[in-house]
XYZ file of C-alpha atoms in Angstrom:
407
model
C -11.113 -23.845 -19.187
C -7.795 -25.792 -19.193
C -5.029 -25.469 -22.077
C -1.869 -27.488 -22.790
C 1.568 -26.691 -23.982
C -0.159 -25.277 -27.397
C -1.272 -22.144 -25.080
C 2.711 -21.610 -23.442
C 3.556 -21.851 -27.143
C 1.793 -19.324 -28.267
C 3.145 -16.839 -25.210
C 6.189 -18.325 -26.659
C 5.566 -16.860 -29.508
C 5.454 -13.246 -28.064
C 8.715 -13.618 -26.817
C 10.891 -15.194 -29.789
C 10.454 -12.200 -31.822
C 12.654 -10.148 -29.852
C 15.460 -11.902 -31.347
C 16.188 -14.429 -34.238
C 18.617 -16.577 -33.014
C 18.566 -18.930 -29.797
C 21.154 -21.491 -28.010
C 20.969 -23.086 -24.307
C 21.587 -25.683 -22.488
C 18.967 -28.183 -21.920
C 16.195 -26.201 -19.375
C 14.429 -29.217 -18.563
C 15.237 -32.781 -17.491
C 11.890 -33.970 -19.171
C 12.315 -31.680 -22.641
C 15.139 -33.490 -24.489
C 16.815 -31.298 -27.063
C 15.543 -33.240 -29.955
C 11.695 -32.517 -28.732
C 9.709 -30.767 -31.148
C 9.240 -27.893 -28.624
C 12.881 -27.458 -27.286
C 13.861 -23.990 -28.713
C 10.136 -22.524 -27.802
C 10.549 -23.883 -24.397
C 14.364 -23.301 -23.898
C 13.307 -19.828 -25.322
C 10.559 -19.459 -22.467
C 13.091 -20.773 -19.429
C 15.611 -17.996 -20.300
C 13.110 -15.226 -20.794
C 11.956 -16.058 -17.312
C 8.507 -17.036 -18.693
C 8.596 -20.266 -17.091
C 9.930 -21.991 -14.352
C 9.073 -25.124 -14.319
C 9.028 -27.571 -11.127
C 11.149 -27.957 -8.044
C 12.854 -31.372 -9.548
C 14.023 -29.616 -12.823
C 10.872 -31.107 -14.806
C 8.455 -29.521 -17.400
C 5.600 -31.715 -17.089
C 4.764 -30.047 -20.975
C 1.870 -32.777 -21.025
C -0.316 -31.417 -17.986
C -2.948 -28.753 -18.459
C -2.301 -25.498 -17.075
C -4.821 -22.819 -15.371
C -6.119 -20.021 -17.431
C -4.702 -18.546 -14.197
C -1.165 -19.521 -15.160
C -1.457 -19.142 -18.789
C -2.056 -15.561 -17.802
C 1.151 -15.370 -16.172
C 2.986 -16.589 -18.394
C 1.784 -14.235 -20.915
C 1.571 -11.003 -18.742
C 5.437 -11.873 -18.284
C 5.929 -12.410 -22.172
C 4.303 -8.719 -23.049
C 6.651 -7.127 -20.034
C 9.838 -8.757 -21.952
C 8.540 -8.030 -25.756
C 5.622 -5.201 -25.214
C 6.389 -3.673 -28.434
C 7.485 -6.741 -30.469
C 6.779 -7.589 -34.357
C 4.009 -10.220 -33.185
C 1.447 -7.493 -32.547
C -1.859 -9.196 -33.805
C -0.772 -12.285 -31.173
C 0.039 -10.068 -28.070
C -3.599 -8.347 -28.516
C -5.084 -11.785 -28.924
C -3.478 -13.156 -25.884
C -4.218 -9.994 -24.202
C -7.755 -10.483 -25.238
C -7.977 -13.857 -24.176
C -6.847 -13.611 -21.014
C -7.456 -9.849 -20.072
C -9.836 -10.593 -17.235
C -6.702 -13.125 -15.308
C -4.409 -10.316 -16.317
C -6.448 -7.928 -14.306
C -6.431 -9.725 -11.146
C -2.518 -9.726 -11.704
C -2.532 -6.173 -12.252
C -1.288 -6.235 -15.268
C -1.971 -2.618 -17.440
C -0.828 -2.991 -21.154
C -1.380 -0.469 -23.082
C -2.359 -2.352 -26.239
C -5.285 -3.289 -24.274
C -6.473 0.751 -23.428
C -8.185 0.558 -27.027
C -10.297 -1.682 -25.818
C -12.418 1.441 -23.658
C -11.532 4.367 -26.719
C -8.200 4.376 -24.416
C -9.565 5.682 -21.527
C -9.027 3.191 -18.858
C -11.180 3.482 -15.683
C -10.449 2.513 -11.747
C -12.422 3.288 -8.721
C -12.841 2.981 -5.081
C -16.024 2.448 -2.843
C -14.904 3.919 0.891
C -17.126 3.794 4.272
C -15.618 5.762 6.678
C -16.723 6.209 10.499
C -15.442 8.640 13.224
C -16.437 8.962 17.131
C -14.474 12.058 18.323
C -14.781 12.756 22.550
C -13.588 15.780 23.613
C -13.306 16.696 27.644
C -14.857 20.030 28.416
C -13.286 22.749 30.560
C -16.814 23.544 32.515
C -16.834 19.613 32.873
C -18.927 16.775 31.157
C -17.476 16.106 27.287
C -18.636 16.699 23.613
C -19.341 13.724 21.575
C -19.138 13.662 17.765
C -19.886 10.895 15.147
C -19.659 10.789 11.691
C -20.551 8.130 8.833
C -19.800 8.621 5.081
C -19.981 6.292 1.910
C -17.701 7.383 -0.894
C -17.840 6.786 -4.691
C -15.092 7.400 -6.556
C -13.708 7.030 -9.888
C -10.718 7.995 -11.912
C -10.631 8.055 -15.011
C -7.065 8.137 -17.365
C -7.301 8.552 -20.992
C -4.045 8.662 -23.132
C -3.435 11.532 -25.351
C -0.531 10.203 -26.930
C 2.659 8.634 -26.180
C 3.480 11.257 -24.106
C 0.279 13.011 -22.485
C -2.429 11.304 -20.294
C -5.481 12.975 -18.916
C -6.482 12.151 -15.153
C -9.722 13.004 -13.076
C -11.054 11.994 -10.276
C -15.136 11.805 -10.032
C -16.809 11.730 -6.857
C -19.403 11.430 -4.716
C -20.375 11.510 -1.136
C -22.803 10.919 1.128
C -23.289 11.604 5.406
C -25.177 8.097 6.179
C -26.292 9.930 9.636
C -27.868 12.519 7.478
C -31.457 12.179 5.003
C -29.358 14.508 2.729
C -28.277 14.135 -1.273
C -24.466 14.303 -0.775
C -22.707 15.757 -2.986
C -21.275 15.592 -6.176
C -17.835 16.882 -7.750
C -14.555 16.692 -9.697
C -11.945 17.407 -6.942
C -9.109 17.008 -9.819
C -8.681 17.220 -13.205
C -5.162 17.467 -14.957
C -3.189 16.896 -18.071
C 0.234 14.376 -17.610
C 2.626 14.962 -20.070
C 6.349 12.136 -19.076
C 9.549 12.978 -20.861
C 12.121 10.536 -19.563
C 12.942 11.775 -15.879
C 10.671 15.026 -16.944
C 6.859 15.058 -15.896
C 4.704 17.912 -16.006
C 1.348 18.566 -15.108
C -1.130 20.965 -15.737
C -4.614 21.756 -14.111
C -6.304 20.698 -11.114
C -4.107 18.240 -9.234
C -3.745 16.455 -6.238
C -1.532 18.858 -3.544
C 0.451 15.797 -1.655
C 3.498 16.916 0.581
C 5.515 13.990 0.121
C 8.278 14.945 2.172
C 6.058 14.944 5.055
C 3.791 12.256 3.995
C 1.178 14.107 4.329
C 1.496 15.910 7.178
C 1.307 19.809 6.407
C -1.094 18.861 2.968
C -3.224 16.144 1.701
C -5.527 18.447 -0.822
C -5.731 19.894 -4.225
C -4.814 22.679 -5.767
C -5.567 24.484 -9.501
C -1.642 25.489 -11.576
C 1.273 24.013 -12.794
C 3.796 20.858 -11.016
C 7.183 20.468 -12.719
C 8.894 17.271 -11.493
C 12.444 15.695 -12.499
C 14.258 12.834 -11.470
C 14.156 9.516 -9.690
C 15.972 8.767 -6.742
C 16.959 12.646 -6.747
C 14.018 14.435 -7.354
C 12.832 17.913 -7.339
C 9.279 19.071 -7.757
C 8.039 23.030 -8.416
C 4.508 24.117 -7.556
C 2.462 27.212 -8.091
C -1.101 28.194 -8.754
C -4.229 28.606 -6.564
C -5.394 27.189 -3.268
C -8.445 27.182 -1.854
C -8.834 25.196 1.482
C -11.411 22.343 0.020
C -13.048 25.373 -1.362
C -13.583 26.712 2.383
C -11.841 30.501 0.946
C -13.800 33.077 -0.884
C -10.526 34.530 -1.804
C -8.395 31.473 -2.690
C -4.061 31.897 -1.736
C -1.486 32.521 -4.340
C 0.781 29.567 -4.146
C 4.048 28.168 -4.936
C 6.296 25.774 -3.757
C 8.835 23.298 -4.315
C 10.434 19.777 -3.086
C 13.749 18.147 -2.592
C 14.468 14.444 -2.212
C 16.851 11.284 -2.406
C 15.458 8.069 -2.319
C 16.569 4.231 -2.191
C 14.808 1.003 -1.655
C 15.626 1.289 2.252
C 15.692 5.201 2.883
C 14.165 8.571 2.094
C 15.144 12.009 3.013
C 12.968 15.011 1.778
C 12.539 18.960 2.695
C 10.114 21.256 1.100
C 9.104 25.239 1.177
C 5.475 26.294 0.759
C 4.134 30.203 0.353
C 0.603 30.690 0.485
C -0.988 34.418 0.046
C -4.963 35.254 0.797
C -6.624 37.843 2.542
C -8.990 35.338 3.754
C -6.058 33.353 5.497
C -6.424 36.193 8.766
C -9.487 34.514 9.728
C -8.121 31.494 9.864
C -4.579 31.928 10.869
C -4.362 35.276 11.450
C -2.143 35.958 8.925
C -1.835 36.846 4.961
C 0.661 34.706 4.356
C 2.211 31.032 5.527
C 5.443 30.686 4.995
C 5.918 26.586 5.705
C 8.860 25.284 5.794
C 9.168 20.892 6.101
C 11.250 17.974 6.219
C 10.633 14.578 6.962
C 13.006 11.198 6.746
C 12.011 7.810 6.781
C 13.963 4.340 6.993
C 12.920 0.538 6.601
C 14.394 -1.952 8.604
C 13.551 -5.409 7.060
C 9.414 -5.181 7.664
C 10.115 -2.458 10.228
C 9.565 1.352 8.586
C 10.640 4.289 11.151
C 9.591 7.756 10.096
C 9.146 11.276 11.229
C 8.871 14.595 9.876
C 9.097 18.145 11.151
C 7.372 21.594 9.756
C 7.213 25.524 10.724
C 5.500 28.299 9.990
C 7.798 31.720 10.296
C 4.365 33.680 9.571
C 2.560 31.920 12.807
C 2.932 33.309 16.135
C 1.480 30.810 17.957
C 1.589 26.776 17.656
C 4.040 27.504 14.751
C 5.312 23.812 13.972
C 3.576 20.439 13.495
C 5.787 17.110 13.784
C 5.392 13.507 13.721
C 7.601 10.553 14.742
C 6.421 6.614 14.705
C 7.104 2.769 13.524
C 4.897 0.815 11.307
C 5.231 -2.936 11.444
C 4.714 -4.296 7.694
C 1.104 -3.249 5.804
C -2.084 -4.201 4.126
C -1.303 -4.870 0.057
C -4.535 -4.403 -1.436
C -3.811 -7.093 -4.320
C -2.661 -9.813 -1.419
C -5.214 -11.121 0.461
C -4.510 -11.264 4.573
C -1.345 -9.087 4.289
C -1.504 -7.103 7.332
C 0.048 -3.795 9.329
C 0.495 -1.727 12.773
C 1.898 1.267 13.677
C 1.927 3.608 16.348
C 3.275 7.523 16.132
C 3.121 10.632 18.330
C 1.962 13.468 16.684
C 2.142 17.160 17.454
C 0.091 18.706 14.501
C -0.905 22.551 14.823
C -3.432 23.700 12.309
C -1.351 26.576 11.442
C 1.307 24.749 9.957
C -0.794 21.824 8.862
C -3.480 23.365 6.878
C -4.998 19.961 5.714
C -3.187 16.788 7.360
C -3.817 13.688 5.746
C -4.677 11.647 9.253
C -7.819 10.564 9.431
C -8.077 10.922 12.980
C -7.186 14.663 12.871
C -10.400 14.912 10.186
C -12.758 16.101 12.567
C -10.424 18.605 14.306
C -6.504 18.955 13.515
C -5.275 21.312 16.769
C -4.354 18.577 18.574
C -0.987 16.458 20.288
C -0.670 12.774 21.008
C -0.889 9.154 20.451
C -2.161 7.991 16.787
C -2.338 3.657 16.720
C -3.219 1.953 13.659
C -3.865 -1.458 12.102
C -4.730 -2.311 8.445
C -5.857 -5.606 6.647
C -6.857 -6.853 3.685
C -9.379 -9.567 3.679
C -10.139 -10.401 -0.029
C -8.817 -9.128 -2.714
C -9.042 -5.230 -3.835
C -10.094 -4.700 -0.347
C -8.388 -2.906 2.623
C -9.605 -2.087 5.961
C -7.988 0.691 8.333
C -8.905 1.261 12.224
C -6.918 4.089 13.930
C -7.447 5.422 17.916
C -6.074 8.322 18.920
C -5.432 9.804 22.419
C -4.325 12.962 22.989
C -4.879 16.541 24.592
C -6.222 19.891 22.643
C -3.448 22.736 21.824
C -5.357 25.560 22.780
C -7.623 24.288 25.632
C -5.613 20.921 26.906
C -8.829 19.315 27.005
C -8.456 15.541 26.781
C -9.646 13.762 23.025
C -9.841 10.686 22.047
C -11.015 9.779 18.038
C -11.612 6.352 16.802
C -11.551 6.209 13.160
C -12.345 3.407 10.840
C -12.577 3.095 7.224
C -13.139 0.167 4.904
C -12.368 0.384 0.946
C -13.734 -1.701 -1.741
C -11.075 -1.073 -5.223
C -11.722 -1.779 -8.809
């Protein structure tokens, strides 16, 4: 369906109501100023609605794309979201709410729409081949398939307080098994300027570490405030992926300073459990971790460090590596490497994000990774690693792949 200047003048629309009174020069070599659409159009030019062509022209006269009428009026609701003309920013929303979404545009006008619960999701096949040398000689093999549903729901309380979840569902494809169904997170949001709090099950992210000593969940309370100096204060429950009968007393907290070109970050985490002897030998981990990370044009270089003080043995993880640009979901053929060394001790690193580390963590060496997106809302990751054992120094290598389907 194709529409004409009518449709920019109705984006147009949006935008005047912001203000009452208008004066510019001339926008357009093709719009003189005594055309019945100059203000409207002038309006649009220095709203940054539209830009019109390379030679200075208009061309007011040629359809346009639904495609670019949604543009156009995804850039009109982020100047004027709130504006008097209401009834016309849900209509255009309306209109065009299926182009909007493939510009990832969220408006909030448009959450009434589902009861204001908005829903996204995420179909993931992963696949890992883990060989391990072993000490008596010959090697042990591993594989392992899974397909991955998942959705998360957010639903908006009020103007301050969102409720997120995340459903889920899993299945082993090398296994004539159910799979298995669960919430891994469910929380209250509640934003106050610079001041977020959450409340319930969350998502237990060390971001100063990217991921490094934690990528889990955990049940409690997560103060956070600030922006490019922020610090964040944890505590509740832990419980391993539910692998602890008797799940740790936590808390925690995080400190960091972030631009557009650098990061710097440390972090304290206290976990309690009798059930932690078994698998550290201790009550308690005391982990302490900092990490850094700084982009040179499409070049990122990274690292992070972490220690236990309760661990007597293989007491610290730590990572250092490049990356080389990276897959963008909503940009078809964008594309990424990177290669790190990693060093990552399961006493310190109690659930590491790396997916090649997901079949067994106690383990040193070299991680490689590529990631692409082919289509749109998709992104595919392969990773190799090669690398010894801590405890035995056997040799490992892990391939891991994974391919996401987003919606």
């Amino acid at each position: 369906m194709k529409k004409t200047l009518t449709a920019a003048l109705a984006a147009a629309f949006v935008v005047s109501t912001a203000s009452t009174t208008f004066a510019a020069a001339n926008p357009f070599s093709d719009v003189p100023a005594g055309h019945w659409a100059y203000n409207s159009i002038a309006k649009l030019a220095a709203e940054g609605v539209v830009e019109g062509y390379g030679d200075g022209t208009y061309r007011g006269d040629r359809n346009i794309t639904r495609y670019e009428m949604a543009q156009m009026v995804a850039k009109a609701m982020a100047k004027n979201p709130g504006g008097s003309s209401k009834a016309e920013l849900d209509r255009l929303a309306a209109e065009f709410r299926d182009e909007l979404d493939n510009l990832g545009v969220r408006v909030a006008e448009l959450e009434k729409y589902a009861d204001k619960v908005v829903w996204h999701g995420e179909l993931r096949y992963r696949y890992w081949n883990e060989k391990t040398d072993l000490r008596g000689g010959g090697d042990r093999k591993q594989t392992n398939n899974t397909v991955m549903m998942r959705f998360h729901p957010t639903a908006t309380v009020n103007e301050h307080w969102k409720l997120k979840a995340r459903i889920q569902a899993t299945s082993n494809m090398r296994k004539d098994t159910t799979g298995s169904f669960t919430v891994p997170f469910a929380y209250a949001e509640g934003t106050y300027d610079k001041f977020q709090i959450n409340l319930g099950k969350m998502a237990f992210y060390t971001n100063v570490d990217d991921g490094m000593v934690m990528d889990d969940y955990f049940s409690g309370a997560q103060l956070v405030f600030g922006s490019k100096f922020k610090v964040a204060l944890m505590a509740g429950r832990y419980s391993k992926s539910g692998d602890l009968n008797d799940p740790a007393n936590y808390q925690g907290g995080e400190l960091s300073y972030e631009t557009d070109k650098f990061y710097i970050g440390a972090g304290y985490h206290h976990f309690n459990s009798d059930d932690f002897k078994a698998l550290y030998n201790e009550d308690d981990a005391n982990v302490w971790t900092v990490g850094a990370r700084y982009n040179i044009g499409d070049v990122n270089v990274h690292g992070a460090y972490a220690n236990n003080t309760k661990a007597d043995d293989f007491d610290y993880s730590w990572t250092a590596g490049l990356s080389y640009k990276g897959a963008d979901k909503t940009k078809p053929g964008s594309w990424g490497i990177s290669a790190d060394y990693r060093y990552i001790s399961d006493y310190v690193s109690l659930a590491t994000t790396y997916d090649t580390f997901g079949m067994r963590s106690h383990k040193k060496g070299v991680d490689i990774g590529a990631t692409w997106a082919p289509i749109m809302n998709t992104q595919v990751y392969l990773n190799y690693f090669w690398g010894k054992t801590l405890d035995t120094h056997q040799d490992d290598k892990t391939f891991f792949g994974r391919v996401s389907f987003f919606f």
